[in-house]
Coordinates of C-alpha atoms and ligand atoms in Angstrom, one line a residue:
M27 CA 95.7 -2.1 105.7
K28 CA 92.8 -2.0 108.3
I29 CA 93.3 -2.0 112.4
V30 CA 92.0 -5.3 113.5
D31 CA 93.1 -5.0 117.4
A32 CA 93.2 -2.4 120.2
K33 CA 94.7 -3.3 123.3
V34 CA 95.4 -1.2 126.5
V35 CA 97.7 -2.3 128.6
V36 CA 98.2 -1.2 132.1
T37 CA 101.6 -1.5 134.2
S38 CA 103.3 -0.2 137.0
P39 CA 107.2 -0.6 137.0
G40 CA 107.7 1.8 139.9
R41 CA 104.8 4.1 138.6
N42 CA 101.7 3.6 136.4
F43 CA 101.8 3.9 132.6
V44 CA 98.9 3.5 130.4
T45 CA 99.7 2.2 126.5
L46 CA 97.5 1.3 123.5
K47 CA 98.3 -1.1 121.4
L48 CA 97.3 -0.8 117.7
T49 CA 97.7 -4.1 115.7
T50 CA 96.9 -4.3 111.9
D51 CA 96.0 -6.8 109.5
D52 CA 99.2 -7.4 107.8
G53 CA 101.1 -7.7 111.5
L54 CA 102.0 -4.1 112.2
T55 CA 101.7 -2.8 115.5
G56 CA 101.9 1.0 117.0
L57 CA 102.2 2.2 120.3
G58 CA 100.4 5.1 121.8
D59 CA 101.0 6.8 125.8
A60 CA 98.0 7.5 127.2
T61 CA 99.4 8.0 130.8
L62 CA 97.3 10.5 133.0
N63 CA 99.0 10.6 136.6
G64 CA 96.6 10.4 139.4
R65 CA 93.5 9.4 137.0
E66 CA 95.1 6.6 135.1
L67 CA 91.7 4.3 135.1
A68 CA 89.5 7.2 133.5
V69 CA 91.6 6.8 130.3
V70 CA 91.8 3.2 130.5
S71 CA 87.9 3.1 130.5
Y72 CA 87.3 6.1 127.7
L73 CA 89.6 4.1 125.7
T74 CA 88.5 0.9 126.1
D75 CA 84.9 1.1 126.4
H76 CA 84.3 4.2 124.2
V77 CA 87.5 4.2 121.5
A78 CA 88.4 1.0 121.0
P79 CA 85.5 -0.7 119.3
L80 CA 85.3 2.8 116.9
L81 CA 89.0 2.0 115.5
L82 CA 88.4 -1.8 114.3
G83 CA 88.3 -1.9 110.7
L84 CA 89.4 1.5 110.2
D85 CA 92.2 2.3 107.8
P86 CA 95.6 3.5 110.5
H87 CA 97.0 5.4 107.4
R88 CA 94.4 8.2 107.8
I89 CA 95.7 9.6 110.6
E90 CA 94.2 13.5 110.2
D91 CA 90.9 12.4 109.5
T92 CA 90.8 9.8 112.7
W93 CA 91.9 13.1 115.1
Q94 CA 89.2 14.6 113.7
Y95 CA 86.4 11.9 113.8
L96 CA 87.6 11.3 117.8
Y97 CA 87.9 15.3 118.2
R98 CA 84.9 16.4 116.9
G99 CA 82.7 13.2 116.5
A100 CA 82.8 13.0 120.7
Y101 CA 80.9 16.0 121.0
W102 CA 82.6 16.5 124.4
R103 CA 85.5 17.6 123.3
R104 CA 88.8 18.7 125.0
G105 CA 89.6 17.7 128.8
P106 CA 92.8 15.9 129.3
V107 CA 91.0 12.6 129.4
T108 CA 89.7 12.8 126.2
M109 CA 93.1 14.5 124.6
A110 CA 95.3 11.5 126.2
A111 CA 93.2 9.0 124.8
T112 CA 92.9 10.7 121.5
A113 CA 96.8 11.2 121.8
A114 CA 97.6 7.5 122.1
V115 CA 95.8 6.7 119.2
D116 CA 97.4 9.2 117.1
V117 CA 100.9 8.3 118.2
A118 CA 100.4 4.8 117.6
L119 CA 99.0 5.6 114.4
W120 CA 102.0 7.6 113.5
D121 CA 104.0 4.4 114.4
I122 CA 102.2 2.5 112.2
K123 CA 102.6 4.3 109.4
A124 CA 106.6 4.9 110.0
K125 CA 106.7 1.1 110.2
A126 CA 104.9 1.5 107.2
A127 CA 107.2 3.1 105.2
G128 CA 110.4 1.7 107.2
L129 CA 111.3 5.1 108.7
P130 CA 112.0 6.7 112.0
L131 CA 109.0 8.7 112.6
Y132 CA 111.0 12.4 112.6
Q133 CA 111.4 11.7 109.1
L134 CA 107.8 12.0 107.9
L135 CA 107.4 15.0 110.1
G136 CA 110.1 16.6 107.7
G137 CA 113.3 15.2 108.3
A138 CA 116.2 16.3 111.0
S139 CA 116.6 20.1 111.6
R140 CA 119.1 19.6 114.3
D141 CA 121.5 16.6 115.0
R142 CA 120.6 16.4 118.6
V143 CA 117.8 17.9 121.1
R144 CA 118.7 19.3 124.2
T145 CA 117.5 18.6 127.5
Y146 CA 117.2 19.9 131.0
G147 CA 117.1 17.8 133.9
H148 CA 115.7 18.3 137.5
A149 CA 117.8 19.1 140.6
N150 CA 116.7 20.0 143.6
G151 CA 117.4 20.1 147.5
R152 CA 115.4 20.6 151.3
D153 CA 117.6 23.0 151.5
I154 CA 120.4 24.8 149.4
P155 CA 123.4 22.8 150.3
E156 CA 121.2 19.8 149.4
L157 CA 120.7 21.4 146.0
L158 CA 124.1 22.5 145.1
D159 CA 124.6 18.7 145.3
S160 CA 122.2 17.7 143.1
V161 CA 123.0 20.4 140.6
R162 CA 126.2 18.8 140.8
A163 CA 124.9 15.3 140.1
Q164 CA 122.9 16.5 137.0
L165 CA 126.3 17.8 135.5
D166 CA 128.0 14.7 136.3
E167 CA 125.3 13.1 134.3
G168 CA 125.8 15.0 131.4
Y169 CA 123.1 17.7 131.7
Q170 CA 123.9 21.2 130.1
A171 CA 120.8 23.0 131.4
V172 CA 118.8 22.4 134.9
R173 CA 115.7 23.0 136.9
I174 CA 116.3 24.2 140.2
Q175 CA 113.9 23.3 142.7
S176 CA 114.4 23.9 146.5
G177 CA 112.5 23.5 150.0
V178 CA 111.2 26.5 151.6
P179 CA 112.3 27.7 155.5
G180 CA 109.0 26.8 157.3
L181 CA 107.3 24.3 155.2
K182 CA 107.5 20.6 155.6
A183 CA 107.0 19.5 151.7
V184 CA 107.2 21.7 148.4
Y185 CA 106.5 20.8 144.8
G186 CA 109.2 19.1 142.7
V187 CA 111.5 18.0 146.3
H188 CA 111.7 15.2 147.8
S189 CA 109.5 15.1 151.3
T190 CA 110.0 13.2 154.3
D191 CA 108.4 12.1 157.0
D192 CA 109.4 12.6 160.8
S193 CA 111.8 10.4 160.7
G194 CA 113.6 11.9 158.1
S195 CA 113.1 9.3 155.3
A196 CA 111.8 10.2 151.8
V197 CA 108.1 9.9 151.5
L198 CA 106.9 8.9 148.0
H199 CA 104.3 11.2 146.1
Q200 CA 102.5 8.1 144.8
Q201 CA 100.4 7.0 147.7
A202 CA 97.0 5.3 148.2
R203 CA 95.6 8.6 149.3
P204 CA 97.1 12.1 148.4
L205 CA 100.0 13.4 150.1
V206 CA 99.3 17.2 151.8
E207 CA 102.2 19.4 151.1
D208 CA 102.0 22.7 152.8
W209 CA 102.4 26.2 151.5
D210 CA 103.1 29.9 152.1
T211 CA 103.7 32.4 148.8
D212 CA 105.6 34.8 150.9
A213 CA 108.4 32.7 152.6
Y214 CA 108.7 31.5 149.0
L215 CA 108.6 34.2 147.3
R216 CA 111.6 35.5 150.2
H217 CA 113.3 32.4 149.3
I218 CA 114.1 31.8 145.7
P219 CA 116.2 34.8 145.2
A220 CA 118.9 33.3 147.3
V221 CA 118.4 30.1 146.0
F222 CA 119.3 31.3 142.2
D223 CA 122.3 33.6 144.1
A224 CA 123.9 30.5 145.7
V225 CA 123.4 28.2 142.2
R226 CA 124.8 31.1 140.1
S227 CA 127.7 31.8 142.7
E228 CA 128.7 28.0 142.7
F229 CA 128.2 27.0 139.3
G230 CA 128.4 30.7 137.4
A231 CA 126.5 32.6 135.1
E232 CA 126.3 30.7 131.6
L233 CA 124.3 27.3 133.0
P234 CA 121.3 27.6 131.8
L235 CA 119.0 27.3 135.1
L236 CA 114.9 26.8 135.2
H237 CA 112.5 27.2 138.0
D238 CA 108.8 25.6 138.3
A239 CA 106.5 27.9 140.0
H240 CA 103.5 25.1 139.6
H241 CA 100.6 27.7 139.3
R242 CA 100.9 28.6 142.6
L243 CA 101.5 32.6 142.2
T244 CA 99.1 35.5 141.5
P245 CA 100.1 38.3 138.7
V246 CA 101.5 40.3 140.8
Q247 CA 103.3 37.8 142.7
A248 CA 104.5 36.1 140.0
G249 CA 105.4 39.6 138.3
R250 CA 107.5 40.2 141.5
L251 CA 109.3 36.8 141.4
G252 CA 110.1 37.2 137.7
K253 CA 111.5 40.9 138.3
D254 CA 113.4 39.7 141.4
L255 CA 115.2 36.6 139.5
E256 CA 116.4 38.8 136.3
P257 CA 119.5 39.4 137.8
Y258 CA 120.3 35.9 137.4
R259 CA 119.2 35.3 133.7
P260 CA 117.1 32.5 134.4
F261 CA 116.4 30.2 131.1
W262 CA 112.6 30.3 132.1
L263 CA 110.3 30.8 135.0
E264 CA 107.3 28.1 134.5
D265 CA 103.6 28.0 135.4
C266 CA 104.0 31.0 137.4
T267 CA 100.2 31.5 137.7
P268 CA 97.1 29.1 137.4
A269 CA 96.4 28.0 134.1
E270 CA 93.1 29.1 133.3
N271 CA 93.2 32.5 132.8
Q272 CA 95.4 33.8 130.1
E273 CA 95.2 37.1 130.4
A274 CA 96.8 36.9 134.1
L275 CA 100.0 36.3 131.8
R276 CA 99.8 40.1 130.6
L277 CA 99.8 41.5 133.6
V278 CA 103.4 39.3 134.6
R279 CA 104.1 40.1 131.2
A280 CA 104.2 44.1 132.0
D281 CA 106.4 43.6 134.9
T282 CA 109.0 41.6 134.0
T283 CA 111.7 40.4 131.5
T284 CA 112.1 36.8 132.8
P285 CA 111.1 34.6 130.2
L286 CA 107.9 32.8 130.7
A287 CA 106.8 29.0 130.0
I288 CA 103.9 27.2 130.3
G289 CA 101.3 24.8 129.1
E290 CA 102.0 21.1 130.6
V291 CA 98.0 21.1 132.0
F292 CA 96.6 22.5 128.5
N293 CA 95.2 20.3 126.2
T294 CA 94.4 21.9 123.1
V295 CA 95.6 25.1 120.8
Y296 CA 92.8 27.0 122.3
D297 CA 94.4 27.1 125.8
Y298 CA 97.0 29.1 123.9
Q299 CA 95.3 31.4 121.6
T300 CA 96.1 34.8 124.0
L301 CA 99.5 33.6 125.2
I302 CA 100.6 33.3 121.4
T303 CA 98.6 36.0 119.6
E304 CA 99.8 38.3 122.0
Q305 CA 103.4 37.0 122.9
L306 CA 102.8 36.6 126.2
I307 CA 104.9 33.5 126.6
D308 CA 108.5 32.2 125.3
Y309 CA 107.8 28.8 125.4
V310 CA 104.6 26.2 124.8
R311 CA 105.0 23.2 127.1
S312 CA 102.6 21.1 126.5
A313 CA 103.0 16.9 126.5
V314 CA 102.2 14.7 123.3
T315 CA 100.5 12.9 125.7
H316 CA 98.3 15.4 126.9
F317 CA 97.9 17.6 123.8
G318 CA 96.0 15.0 121.8
G319 CA 99.3 13.7 120.0
V320 CA 102.0 14.7 117.6
T321 CA 99.3 16.0 115.1
P322 CA 98.0 18.4 116.8
L323 CA 101.2 19.6 118.7
R324 CA 103.1 20.0 115.3
K325 CA 100.5 22.3 114.3
L326 CA 100.8 24.4 117.6
F327 CA 104.0 24.6 117.0
D328 CA 104.0 25.9 113.7
F329 CA 101.6 28.7 115.1
A330 CA 103.8 29.6 117.7
A331 CA 106.7 29.5 115.4
Q332 CA 104.9 33.0 113.6
Y333 CA 105.4 34.7 116.9
Q334 CA 109.2 33.8 117.7
I335 CA 107.4 31.2 120.4
K336 CA 109.6 28.0 121.0
S337 CA 109.0 24.4 121.9
A338 CA 109.3 22.8 125.3
I339 CA 107.5 19.6 125.3
H340 CA 106.8 18.6 128.6
G341 CA 108.5 15.2 130.1
P342 CA 108.6 14.3 133.4
E343 CA 108.6 10.4 134.6
D344 CA 104.5 10.1 134.5
I345 CA 105.2 10.5 130.2
S346 CA 106.2 6.8 129.8
P347 CA 109.1 6.2 127.3
V348 CA 106.0 5.6 124.2
G349 CA 105.4 9.2 124.8
M350 CA 108.8 10.3 125.5
A351 CA 109.5 8.6 122.2
A352 CA 107.0 10.8 119.9
A353 CA 108.4 13.8 121.5
V354 CA 112.0 13.5 120.4
H355 CA 111.3 12.5 116.8
L356 CA 109.0 16.2 117.1
D357 CA 111.5 17.9 119.0
L358 CA 114.1 17.1 116.0
A359 CA 111.9 17.8 113.6
V360 CA 110.4 21.4 114.2
H361 CA 112.2 24.6 113.3
N362 CA 111.4 26.2 116.7
F363 CA 112.7 23.9 118.9
G364 CA 113.3 25.4 122.3
I365 CA 114.5 22.4 125.5
Q366 CA 113.3 19.2 125.7
E367 CA 112.4 18.4 129.3
Y368 CA 113.5 15.0 130.2
S369 CA 114.4 13.5 134.0
G370 CA 114.6 10.0 132.7
H371 CA 113.1 6.5 133.8
T372 CA 114.0 3.9 136.1
A373 CA 116.0 0.7 134.6
L374 CA 112.8 -1.4 135.1
T375 CA 110.4 1.1 133.1
N376 CA 113.2 1.1 130.4
E377 CA 113.2 -2.7 130.5
V378 CA 109.5 -2.9 129.8
F379 CA 109.7 -0.2 127.2
R380 CA 112.7 -0.7 125.0
H381 CA 113.4 2.3 123.3
A382 CA 115.8 3.2 120.4
Y383 CA 116.1 6.9 122.0
T384 CA 119.4 7.5 123.1
F385 CA 120.5 10.2 125.9
T386 CA 124.1 11.4 125.8
D387 CA 126.1 14.6 127.2
G388 CA 122.6 16.3 127.9
H389 CA 120.9 15.6 124.2
L390 CA 118.5 13.1 123.2
H391 CA 117.9 11.6 119.8
P392 CA 115.0 9.6 118.6
G393 CA 117.5 6.5 117.2
E394 CA 116.9 5.4 113.3
A395 CA 114.4 2.4 114.4
P396 CA 111.3 2.5 112.0
G397 CA 108.4 4.0 114.0
I398 CA 108.7 5.8 117.0
G399 CA 111.2 2.8 118.4
V400 CA 109.7 1.9 121.2
E401 CA 108.4 -2.1 122.0
L402 CA 106.6 -3.3 125.1
D403 CA 107.1 -6.2 126.9
E404 CA 103.9 -7.1 127.6
E405 CA 104.8 -10.1 129.7
M406 CA 107.4 -7.7 132.1
A407 CA 103.9 -5.2 131.8
A408 CA 101.7 -8.1 133.4
A409 CA 104.3 -8.9 136.0
H410 CA 103.9 -5.1 137.3
P411 CA 99.9 -4.5 137.5
Y412 CA 98.4 -1.1 138.5
E413 CA 98.8 0.2 141.8
A414 CA 96.2 3.4 142.7
A415 CA 98.1 6.3 143.4
Y416 CA 97.5 10.4 143.4
L417 CA 99.5 13.0 143.1
P418 CA 99.5 15.3 146.4
V419 CA 97.6 18.1 147.0
N420 CA 98.5 21.5 148.2
R421 CA 97.1 23.2 151.3
L422 CA 97.9 26.7 153.0
Q423 CA 99.2 26.8 156.5
D424 CA 95.5 27.7 157.9
G425 CA 94.0 24.9 156.2
T426 CA 93.1 26.6 152.9
V427 CA 93.6 24.2 149.7
H428 CA 96.0 25.6 147.5
D429 CA 97.0 24.7 143.7
W430 CA 99.7 21.8 143.6
Ligands
KDG1600 O1 101.8 14.4 137.0 C1 102.4 15.9 137.3 C2 103.7 16.5 136.9 O2 103.5 16.0 135.5 C3 104.4 17.6 137.0 O3 103.8 17.8 138.0 C4 105.6 17.6 136.1 O4 105.5 19.9 136.4 C5 105.7 19.2 135.9 C6 106.9 19.2 135.1 O5 107.3 20.8 135.3 O6 107.7 18.5 134.6
MG1601 MG1 106.4 22.0 135.4

């Protein structure tokens, strides 16, 4: 078998998604997600100009060899653009291999280690009453674990909470120029324990609650937050410090027993070396789409398993259903599965990307369709072309740029 076509499809059924479609000489196709939110076209160029020409004529069954060829062969390796492009190739090749075998991908990864995949959903509110309503809505949708994000008194727009304009209408984060959010760490640290207190009082002790600090704290601030949240037994505190410095987590770990999760902006196992070998974290949170695909993420999970660290694949709305499908196959197969983030996609997105995975009672299952189980409707995709969009940026109240 040979690869005869490599096509990149960009579509925006509400938000941008980049998809690689590989076709073989015997008519099999494979899909891979290459979406890098706010920097989509950089990956499109990387794939179209630099990777697609190399793939033509290759044997699609040689997944490991192709991965090494793209990773080592680029010389300029790692980084989100390179690894998103490499991930798309890797997942498309796994899709083809599983279709050729007539099996769902999870069967090629060792088969199911569980019956279904536990997820967590997103609840958020500009204030505590709005957050409580949002948690209730998540439970009504079937979720059995919930990430809670709250507005902070005195701040107009914070991560994870719908922003409003002066009239109070919701402002979308996807805009032609970055929205500017504002930040005050002290105000945040004062407020979040009260948020957990209110949610625990309303929903009881058993509901797994997660929280994302989105890389904004120093190690000492993160340690204090972790300690303040201990009475509420969070499932985890996510991305507490900026991602670049693995050593920071040593300080946080020394201060708190709140479980720690990190990794959505990591691209290779090297970003995790200290964190895993020193057992500084409890969950690895990389996306299939930004970590080079199923091949390296499987290796990461096996490495993490030796240290009792579990998987928690990043699954926001900006991972397409193609990336989500690959994640759910891996979730079902690996032994050290922890939890899967899942906020779902719009009905229109699910029409452009028809998928076999299902969501029931807060759990996902990849389905039994051969491959990863996603079909791309290219006509519908073309009817919703790319729209320029950025993630927000973040400034302290004196105007200083802060981590978003
Ligand atoms: O594109 C950025 C988002 O994927 C990220 O902000 C979402 O932090 C996130 C999460 O935990 O899902
Ligand atoms: Mg996050």
